[in-house]
């Protein structure tokens, strides 16, 4: 039952603007820490190998750190590093008091036990929210850092005063750092939450029920806009080749009440949350030393 | 749209019988460990205060241990114990090589930080599956112990050859040891999973969509049988006053294809999984010492 297109157009959720505000706040806090302690908050970035996309992502994150007054310490490891060596490196950073946050870029290569490497990050420095500790904290509403993209999604929803209690949130995708934690955060805010994924039958029927839709599959225009419930809030966490999201934006925006553009929606929020959490980690570690 | 009652009656999922088989297996493994090592697998049970229900639960679990050739070491703490003292006790048991599994009965009292107490259980001894480590392992499909009731539910489903891939599983309830992990285990088996709870609007509409329904709210006959989808598999993890489950059994059994009775469905499975995991923990710890 496709409804005819109307003149209605969803309001855009401007992640770029919100991300700028969050980064500005982080920069102000970082400046305070630097002036009080004589050392800037420090994010260690660990990169295994030289995958071009990963190299670009890490460089982008380091540039953003620099602009916000956050030091970044880069550790480049050869593609052939073993899991044990990688775990040793990460453990060293976890124990180094001059490092406040750790970003372990992935994928790390198929020969690496990525879970073991992530778990070597001390929970207090897990500013990317990749450890099992962070996941359980998100699921149980405990203090801790959140995974950056789900955390960014929640901040976008809050900035637009989206009331989640009792709403039906449908998360399409179930990755460990995006779909699963996003669903747990939404559940913690009293949404009814449905997880859909590649094995889901009749995805469109589930999408049709969503008051809040989170698309996190990484397949271009995988979710047709005609399936969007009129008035729904659409969060597109996909970012595919050709700057295209997981949702067919042009159709979806005629039905949704709020929608994230791609690019400029969820994307900028991810780095903003990373920087914000790095500064928070530094402030917390500073407070423990006083 | 209530369908008229028919002569159809769902097949019962006999948890008592399956639990007996699991306990028999555990007992055989326990006997092997005892004869090889000279010491029986040992479950430490920790009880804070003297809440009558908790006293009964712990006694029941210890009796079942004894019948399966599993030693249980009981630690009774006064109701006024502090979190720090409780954490110390649990940490001691985590480090004691003669203890293979730890059961920390809850609730522990409102003045106790239960999460801190649970986290003092070493992951390798968390045979009740209550730590954040266990939860994340269930969510990410990593090796580890499962929460006993969700683990029992999965074994019941498997014993009845319920194919979960692509099915819509609706979990009503979102507690840390039942609803949330049950949903994660079902998601790990490729079900589409919906979490409903006290804030869910129009629960019946969600129940109507469930190919597999897991009721875990702890409210007697909270879920009316008329909302059950014809042919659904109904798992009732509720156990309320008067031996009544969360689902209206008499109505539900006329619509479901498979249903757990209360009592005799999920209940016996919980202890069976606890014993089974205790023996597995002992076997694993034995293997590490060889």
XYZ file of C-alpha atoms in Angstrom:
580
model
C 0.000 0.000 0.000
C 2.334 2.678 -1.229
C 0.980 6.077 -0.356
C 1.258 8.708 -3.041
C 4.166 11.098 -2.713
C 3.105 14.372 -1.187
C 4.630 17.778 -0.764
C 5.613 16.734 2.730
C 9.342 16.657 3.369
C 10.965 15.408 6.554
C 13.001 17.744 8.703
C 16.709 16.940 8.361
C 18.695 15.922 11.426
C 21.852 17.934 10.933
C 24.601 15.770 12.386
C 27.350 18.054 11.102
C 26.054 21.025 13.098
C 25.441 19.006 16.269
C 28.862 17.373 15.935
C 30.474 20.831 15.739
C 28.813 21.828 19.013
C 29.949 18.635 20.716
C 33.498 19.034 19.434
C 33.546 22.682 20.565
C 32.538 21.584 24.053
C 35.185 18.862 24.034
C 37.815 21.379 22.898
C 36.930 23.746 25.741
C 37.204 20.921 28.277
C 40.465 19.761 26.705
C 41.899 23.278 26.981
C 41.027 23.335 30.683
C 42.721 19.994 31.286
C 45.796 21.108 29.364
C 46.130 24.309 31.345
C 45.584 22.576 34.690
C 47.843 19.563 34.120
C 50.321 20.778 31.540
C 49.425 17.883 29.261
C 46.678 17.639 26.662
C 44.218 14.734 26.653
C 45.834 11.983 24.602
C 44.192 9.460 22.272
C 46.367 6.554 21.171
C 45.473 5.345 17.685
C 46.546 1.834 16.753
C 46.572 0.785 13.122
C 47.485 -2.671 11.847
C 48.705 -2.790 8.251
C 48.046 -0.189 5.579
C 44.509 -0.721 4.343
C 43.823 2.571 2.526
C 40.363 3.109 4.051
C 41.687 2.481 7.557
C 44.650 4.791 6.972
C 42.229 7.509 5.890
C 39.883 6.980 8.842
C 42.711 7.156 11.361
C 44.197 10.255 9.721
C 40.781 11.925 9.772
C 40.337 11.129 13.455
C 43.828 12.386 14.306
C 43.223 15.621 12.390
C 39.996 16.177 14.283
C 41.807 15.516 17.551
C 44.474 18.080 16.694
C 41.863 20.724 15.896
C 40.190 20.095 19.259
C 43.408 20.336 21.259
C 43.616 16.574 21.803
C 46.996 14.986 21.338
C 47.056 11.765 19.344
C 49.793 9.204 19.592
C 49.909 6.983 16.565
C 51.098 3.392 16.737
C 51.490 1.773 13.317
C 51.970 -1.986 13.353
C 52.912 -4.144 10.363
C 50.152 -6.212 8.739
C 51.915 -9.366 9.904
C 51.757 -8.546 13.621
C 50.521 -11.438 15.750
C 47.557 -11.272 18.093
C 49.929 -11.656 21.054
C 52.084 -8.740 19.905
C 49.021 -6.591 19.287
C 47.585 -7.457 22.707
C 50.948 -6.540 24.283
C 50.950 -3.169 22.535
C 47.386 -2.382 23.572
C 48.033 -3.547 27.136
C 51.021 -1.216 27.282
C 48.831 1.712 26.211
C 46.198 0.681 28.763
C 48.835 0.908 31.492
C 50.494 4.110 30.239
C 49.260 7.011 32.416
C 49.972 9.549 29.654
C 47.404 7.862 27.362
C 43.754 8.642 28.172
C 41.908 6.899 25.398
C 42.653 4.103 22.938
C 41.314 3.700 19.428
C 42.071 0.354 17.834
C 41.169 0.684 14.168
C 39.558 -2.354 12.610
C 39.478 -4.544 10.599
C 42.887 -5.685 11.814
C 43.403 -8.552 9.394
C 41.899 -12.007 9.293
C 44.728 -13.658 11.222
C 44.083 -11.439 14.252
C 41.750 -12.379 17.100
C 40.089 -8.971 17.144
C 38.070 -9.714 20.271
C 41.262 -10.477 22.233
C 42.820 -7.249 20.975
C 39.769 -5.161 21.931
C 39.617 -6.728 25.387
C 43.173 -5.530 26.079
C 41.794 -1.983 26.188
C 41.248 -0.904 29.795
C 37.531 -0.087 30.266
C 38.461 3.415 31.494
C 40.252 4.111 28.193
C 37.738 2.437 25.891
C 36.585 5.711 24.356
C 35.488 3.888 21.190
C 33.186 1.585 23.206
C 34.410 -1.681 21.703
C 35.027 -3.861 24.757
C 32.557 -6.384 26.127
C 32.561 -4.248 29.269
C 31.295 -1.261 27.280
C 28.638 -3.378 25.591
C 27.326 -4.759 28.870
C 27.377 -1.270 30.377
C 25.223 -0.031 27.485
C 22.883 -2.999 27.869
C 22.524 -2.660 31.641
C 22.559 1.126 31.898
C 25.820 1.135 33.855
C 28.402 3.923 33.770
C 30.858 3.515 30.919
C 31.692 4.676 27.445
C 29.314 3.956 24.590
C 30.132 2.750 21.114
C 30.617 5.945 19.165
C 28.095 5.527 16.366
C 25.216 4.322 18.585
C 26.151 7.031 21.060
C 26.007 9.596 18.271
C 22.600 8.306 17.211
C 21.238 8.739 20.735
C 22.581 12.299 20.897
C 20.954 13.107 17.558
C 17.620 11.742 18.798
C 17.903 13.717 22.032
C 18.869 16.905 20.242
C 15.629 16.592 18.286
C 13.551 15.789 21.370
C 12.478 12.406 20.064
C 10.521 10.739 22.851
C 11.491 7.075 22.790
C 9.463 5.620 25.652
C 6.928 3.122 24.326
C 7.902 3.784 20.710
C 8.718 0.902 18.420
C 12.349 1.151 17.309
C 13.461 -1.168 14.527
C 17.204 -1.662 14.150
C 18.298 -3.186 10.856
C 21.726 -4.710 11.419
C 23.275 -6.554 14.355
C 26.991 -5.788 14.357
C 28.833 -5.715 17.666
C 29.668 -2.013 17.461
C 26.570 -0.627 15.779
C 23.335 -2.577 15.538
C 23.506 -4.525 18.792
C 24.532 -1.642 21.050
C 22.132 0.779 19.312
C 19.263 -1.576 20.131
C 20.368 -1.889 23.756
C 20.590 1.891 24.164
C 17.100 2.301 22.686
C 15.766 -0.442 24.959
C 17.325 1.359 27.921
C 15.262 4.370 26.952
C 12.067 2.314 27.093
C 11.565 1.787 23.373
C 10.172 -1.530 22.201
C 13.070 -2.778 20.084
C 13.146 -5.119 17.100
C 16.428 -6.376 15.635
C 16.267 -7.205 11.929
C 19.139 -8.540 9.846
C 20.098 -10.457 6.732
C 18.058 -13.500 7.777
C 14.906 -11.547 8.589
C 11.879 -12.562 6.538
C 9.862 -9.737 5.026
C 12.044 -6.881 6.195
C 9.638 -4.337 4.706
C 6.858 -5.542 7.021
C 9.070 -4.825 10.022
C 10.214 -1.462 8.675
C 6.568 -0.506 8.207
C 6.030 -0.859 11.976
C 8.948 1.381 12.989
C 8.297 4.647 14.781
C 12.085 4.958 14.862
C 14.147 3.221 12.220
C 17.898 2.706 12.559
C 19.462 1.440 9.355
C 22.883 -0.093 9.931
C 23.460 -2.695 7.276
C 25.978 -1.073 4.948
C 24.117 -1.799 1.729
C 23.281 1.137 -0.529
C 19.566 2.064 -0.566
C 18.778 -1.353 0.922
C 15.656 -0.027 2.619
C 13.068 1.341 0.235
C 11.467 4.584 1.289
C 7.965 3.313 0.528
C 8.172 1.044 3.558
C 8.755 3.949 5.956
C 5.821 4.537 8.303
C 4.427 8.056 7.801
C 5.858 10.287 10.498
C 8.682 7.923 11.451
C 12.107 9.079 12.583
C 14.712 7.650 10.211
C 18.344 7.279 11.264
C 20.563 6.143 8.438
C 23.887 4.906 9.788
C 24.914 3.482 6.444
C 27.639 5.084 4.424
C 28.218 3.311 1.169
C 30.056 3.936 -2.041
C 28.893 7.058 -3.805
C 27.987 8.763 -0.505
C 24.778 6.775 -0.343
C 23.074 5.568 2.831
C 21.182 2.353 3.587
C 17.832 4.056 3.081
C 16.449 5.373 -0.190
C 16.571 8.967 0.984
C 14.519 10.657 -1.714
C 11.501 8.446 -1.127
C 11.918 8.163 2.635
C 12.015 11.895 3.249
C 8.499 12.226 1.833
C 7.173 9.971 4.594
C 9.428 10.476 7.607
C 9.055 13.317 10.098
C 12.799 13.459 10.792
C 15.614 11.937 8.770
C 19.402 11.995 8.792
C 21.050 13.005 5.530
C 23.961 10.967 4.167
C 26.549 12.379 4.400
C 26.186 14.907 7.204
C 23.909 12.911 9.504
C 25.259 10.073 11.626
C 28.777 10.171 10.171
C 30.069 13.364 11.815
C 28.530 12.302 15.139
C 30.750 9.232 15.387
C 33.990 11.206 15.533
C 32.397 13.853 17.766
C 31.477 11.199 20.343
C 35.004 9.752 20.101
C 36.544 13.136 20.894
C 34.012 13.875 23.595
C 34.661 10.542 25.309
C 38.437 10.987 25.041
C 38.219 14.281 26.882
C 35.861 12.748 29.449
C 38.339 9.906 30.001
C 41.155 12.400 30.504
C 39.090 14.431 32.971
C 38.182 11.295 34.898
C 41.779 10.087 35.030
C 42.857 13.546 36.156
C 40.275 13.468 38.959
C 41.576 10.100 40.153
C 45.088 11.519 40.488
C 44.116 14.530 42.549
C -10.289 -11.249 16.227
C -10.402 -14.123 18.686
C -10.464 -17.381 16.834
C -12.872 -19.974 18.191
C -11.353 -22.608 20.425
C -10.717 -25.831 18.565
C -9.851 -29.355 19.536
C -6.245 -28.535 18.748
C -3.893 -28.773 21.698
C -0.248 -27.821 21.638
C 2.437 -30.387 22.286
C 3.956 -29.851 25.728
C 7.667 -29.148 26.046
C 8.583 -31.371 28.964
C 11.326 -29.481 30.779
C 11.342 -31.898 33.685
C 12.245 -34.846 31.469
C 14.890 -32.939 29.507
C 16.349 -31.560 32.735
C 16.667 -35.109 34.086
C 18.673 -36.134 31.020
C 20.950 -33.100 31.345
C 21.483 -33.709 35.061
C 22.214 -37.395 34.403
C 24.881 -36.393 31.903
C 26.326 -33.877 34.365
C 26.371 -36.514 37.097
C 28.268 -38.944 34.861
C 30.844 -36.275 34.021
C 31.094 -35.293 37.682
C 31.750 -38.903 38.655
C 34.580 -39.083 36.117
C 36.167 -35.896 37.457
C 35.847 -37.147 41.040
C 37.508 -40.450 40.250
C 40.305 -38.837 38.238
C 41.109 -35.967 40.604
C 39.929 -37.256 43.981
C 37.716 -34.195 44.401
C 34.161 -33.629 43.251
C 33.199 -30.553 41.222
C 32.388 -27.850 43.726
C 29.769 -25.101 43.514
C 30.045 -22.315 46.066
C 26.658 -20.873 46.995
C 26.612 -17.420 48.536
C 23.517 -16.206 50.347
C 23.102 -12.770 51.904
C 20.521 -12.587 54.697
C 17.665 -15.010 55.271
C 14.945 -14.142 52.788
C 12.773 -17.281 52.906
C 12.426 -17.630 49.128
C 16.194 -17.282 48.648
C 16.912 -19.778 51.420
C 14.598 -22.249 49.693
C 16.118 -21.688 46.248
C 19.656 -22.186 47.530
C 18.689 -25.298 49.483
C 16.989 -26.720 46.393
C 20.062 -26.065 44.256
C 22.359 -27.633 46.867
C 20.146 -30.706 47.094
C 20.243 -31.105 43.344
C 24.015 -30.732 43.409
C 24.335 -33.440 46.043
C 22.197 -35.857 44.027
C 24.414 -35.250 40.973
C 27.676 -35.826 42.838
C 28.527 -32.122 42.916
C 29.841 -30.760 46.172
C 28.370 -27.473 47.318
C 30.068 -25.140 49.714
C 27.643 -22.789 51.364
C 28.631 -19.309 52.456
C 25.944 -17.570 54.529
C 26.478 -13.867 55.094
C 24.474 -11.648 57.434
C 21.909 -9.300 55.885
C 24.006 -6.346 57.017
C 27.133 -7.322 55.070
C 28.638 -4.448 53.096
C 29.286 -4.506 49.370
C 33.026 -4.439 50.064
C 32.825 -7.457 52.364
C 30.662 -9.330 49.881
C 33.050 -8.509 47.029
C 35.948 -9.760 49.177
C 34.162 -13.039 49.868
C 33.324 -13.593 46.208
C 36.848 -12.652 45.122
C 38.213 -15.214 47.591
C 36.011 -17.900 46.039
C 37.075 -16.795 42.556
C 40.707 -17.347 43.554
C 40.152 -20.603 45.462
C 41.242 -23.506 43.222
C 38.968 -25.951 45.058
C 35.869 -23.977 43.962
C 34.792 -24.519 40.344
C 31.609 -22.517 40.129
C 30.018 -19.669 42.067
C 26.336 -19.006 42.579
C 25.557 -15.660 44.168
C 21.883 -15.759 45.100
C 19.980 -12.530 44.579
C 18.353 -10.252 45.558
C 21.119 -9.430 48.020
C 19.487 -6.494 49.756
C 18.930 -2.934 48.669
C 22.100 -1.599 50.288
C 24.285 -3.901 48.159
C 25.752 -2.930 44.794
C 24.721 -6.198 43.170
C 26.570 -5.463 39.946
C 29.858 -5.023 41.838
C 29.245 -8.301 43.658
C 28.486 -10.185 40.445
C 31.569 -8.780 38.730
C 33.767 -10.279 41.472
C 32.937 -13.712 40.041
C 35.756 -14.909 37.782
C 34.362 -15.472 34.261
C 35.596 -19.078 34.340
C 33.501 -19.741 37.461
C 30.416 -17.787 36.414
C 28.265 -20.899 35.996
C 25.109 -18.853 36.626
C 25.976 -16.487 33.755
C 25.472 -13.254 35.683
C 28.624 -11.267 34.859
C 28.851 -8.639 32.155
C 31.445 -10.914 30.567
C 28.860 -13.694 30.270
C 26.289 -11.310 28.841
C 28.653 -9.985 26.193
C 29.720 -13.538 25.349
C 26.066 -14.471 24.789
C 25.528 -11.350 22.682
C 28.632 -11.836 20.550
C 28.595 -15.625 20.285
C 31.863 -15.965 22.208
C 32.805 -18.933 24.398
C 31.497 -18.596 27.940
C 28.738 -19.642 30.274
C 25.167 -18.614 29.587
C 22.594 -17.312 32.025
C 20.875 -20.455 33.244
C 17.255 -19.715 32.394
C 17.924 -18.403 28.853
C 20.342 -21.299 28.372
C 17.607 -23.696 29.473
C 15.170 -22.106 27.049
C 17.592 -22.605 24.152
C 18.094 -26.253 25.085
C 14.335 -26.774 25.218
C 13.951 -25.222 21.759
C 16.763 -27.360 20.386
C 15.396 -30.536 21.940
C 12.156 -29.881 20.044
C 13.949 -29.068 16.790
C 12.558 -25.556 16.626
C 14.192 -23.877 13.654
C 14.885 -20.291 14.703
C 16.545 -18.815 11.624
C 14.370 -16.085 10.146
C 11.607 -16.650 12.691
C 10.211 -13.735 14.646
C 10.937 -14.215 18.341
C 9.207 -11.866 20.748
C 10.693 -11.632 24.228
C 8.440 -10.043 26.833
C 10.687 -8.817 29.636
C 14.129 -7.237 29.680
C 15.834 -8.271 32.903
C 19.609 -8.636 32.921
C 19.546 -12.375 33.567
C 16.502 -13.446 31.600
C 14.894 -11.237 28.981
C 17.976 -9.470 27.651
C 20.220 -12.530 27.343
C 17.364 -14.671 25.970
C 16.905 -12.144 23.165
C 20.628 -12.084 22.421
C 20.811 -15.888 22.243
C 17.824 -15.963 19.881
C 19.408 -13.230 17.740
C 22.601 -15.288 17.631
C 20.531 -18.088 16.129
C 19.303 -15.792 13.355
C 15.839 -15.069 14.723
C 14.396 -11.601 14.224
C 14.024 -10.479 17.827
C 11.613 -8.026 19.424
C 11.986 -6.956 23.057
C 8.723 -5.945 24.726
C 8.347 -4.737 28.303
C 6.224 -2.753 30.726
C 6.400 0.374 28.574
C 5.474 -1.369 25.330
C 2.327 -0.026 23.717
C -0.187 -2.631 22.548
C 1.659 -5.690 23.757
C -0.984 -7.967 22.247
C -0.187 -6.664 18.767
C 3.455 -7.673 19.227
C 2.554 -11.049 20.730
C 0.335 -11.711 17.704
C 3.420 -11.493 15.455
C 5.513 -13.981 17.427
C 6.531 -17.263 15.842
C 8.374 -17.877 19.105
C 7.165 -16.172 22.266
C 9.299 -15.960 25.397
C 7.330 -14.673 28.368
C 9.568 -13.433 31.159
C 7.717 -10.750 33.060
C 6.766 -12.458 36.301
C 3.108 -11.447 36.246
C 0.502 -14.214 36.461
C -1.358 -14.843 33.193
C -0.158 -11.454 31.926
C -0.265 -12.606 28.327
C -3.675 -13.667 27.142
C -3.779 -16.823 25.091
C -6.004 -15.249 22.438
C -3.079 -13.157 21.273
C -0.926 -16.213 20.504
C -0.325 -16.693 16.781
C -1.682 -20.044 15.655
C 1.182 -22.516 15.508
C 3.528 -20.414 17.637
C 6.076 -21.875 20.028
C 5.357 -20.532 23.512
C 8.026 -20.487 26.209
C 6.678 -19.405 29.569
C 9.556 -18.478 31.886
C 7.214 -16.983 34.452
C 6.629 -18.698 37.739
C 4.187 -16.814 39.885
C 2.201 -17.434 43.016
C -0.150 -20.381 42.697
C 2.189 -22.159 40.235
C 0.959 -19.952 37.438
C 3.013 -18.760 34.476
C 3.028 -15.449 32.613
C 0.861 -16.870 29.826
C -2.757 -17.910 30.128
C -1.950 -21.564 29.515
C -5.433 -22.968 28.929
C -6.170 -20.555 26.109
C -2.660 -20.473 24.682
C -2.375 -24.230 24.307
C -5.302 -24.239 21.874
C -3.338 -22.004 19.505
C 0.323 -22.828 20.010
C 2.115 -25.744 18.358
C 4.496 -26.209 21.300
C 4.179 -24.803 24.798
C 5.999 -25.160 28.100
C 3.834 -26.138 31.074
C 4.188 -24.265 34.374
C 5.506 -25.887 36.459
C 7.606 -28.498 34.676
C 8.687 -26.443 31.674
C 11.413 -23.815 31.969
C 11.798 -24.116 35.762
C 13.611 -27.446 35.948
C 15.857 -26.435 33.053
C 17.380 -23.558 35.018
C 18.887 -25.767 37.697
C 19.883 -28.390 35.121
C 21.916 -25.804 33.203
C 23.486 -24.599 36.470
C 24.650 -28.130 37.297
C 25.755 -28.795 33.748
C 27.826 -25.610 33.645
C 29.350 -26.317 37.072
C 30.609 -29.658 35.847
C 31.853 -28.088 32.633
C 33.727 -25.467 34.660
C 35.321 -28.182 36.796
C 36.348 -30.162 33.710
C 37.850 -27.060 32.129
C 39.755 -26.121 35.278
C 41.001 -29.712 35.538
C 42.251 -29.571 31.948
C 44.171 -26.369 32.658
C 46.029 -28.056 35.517
C 47.161 -31.067 33.535
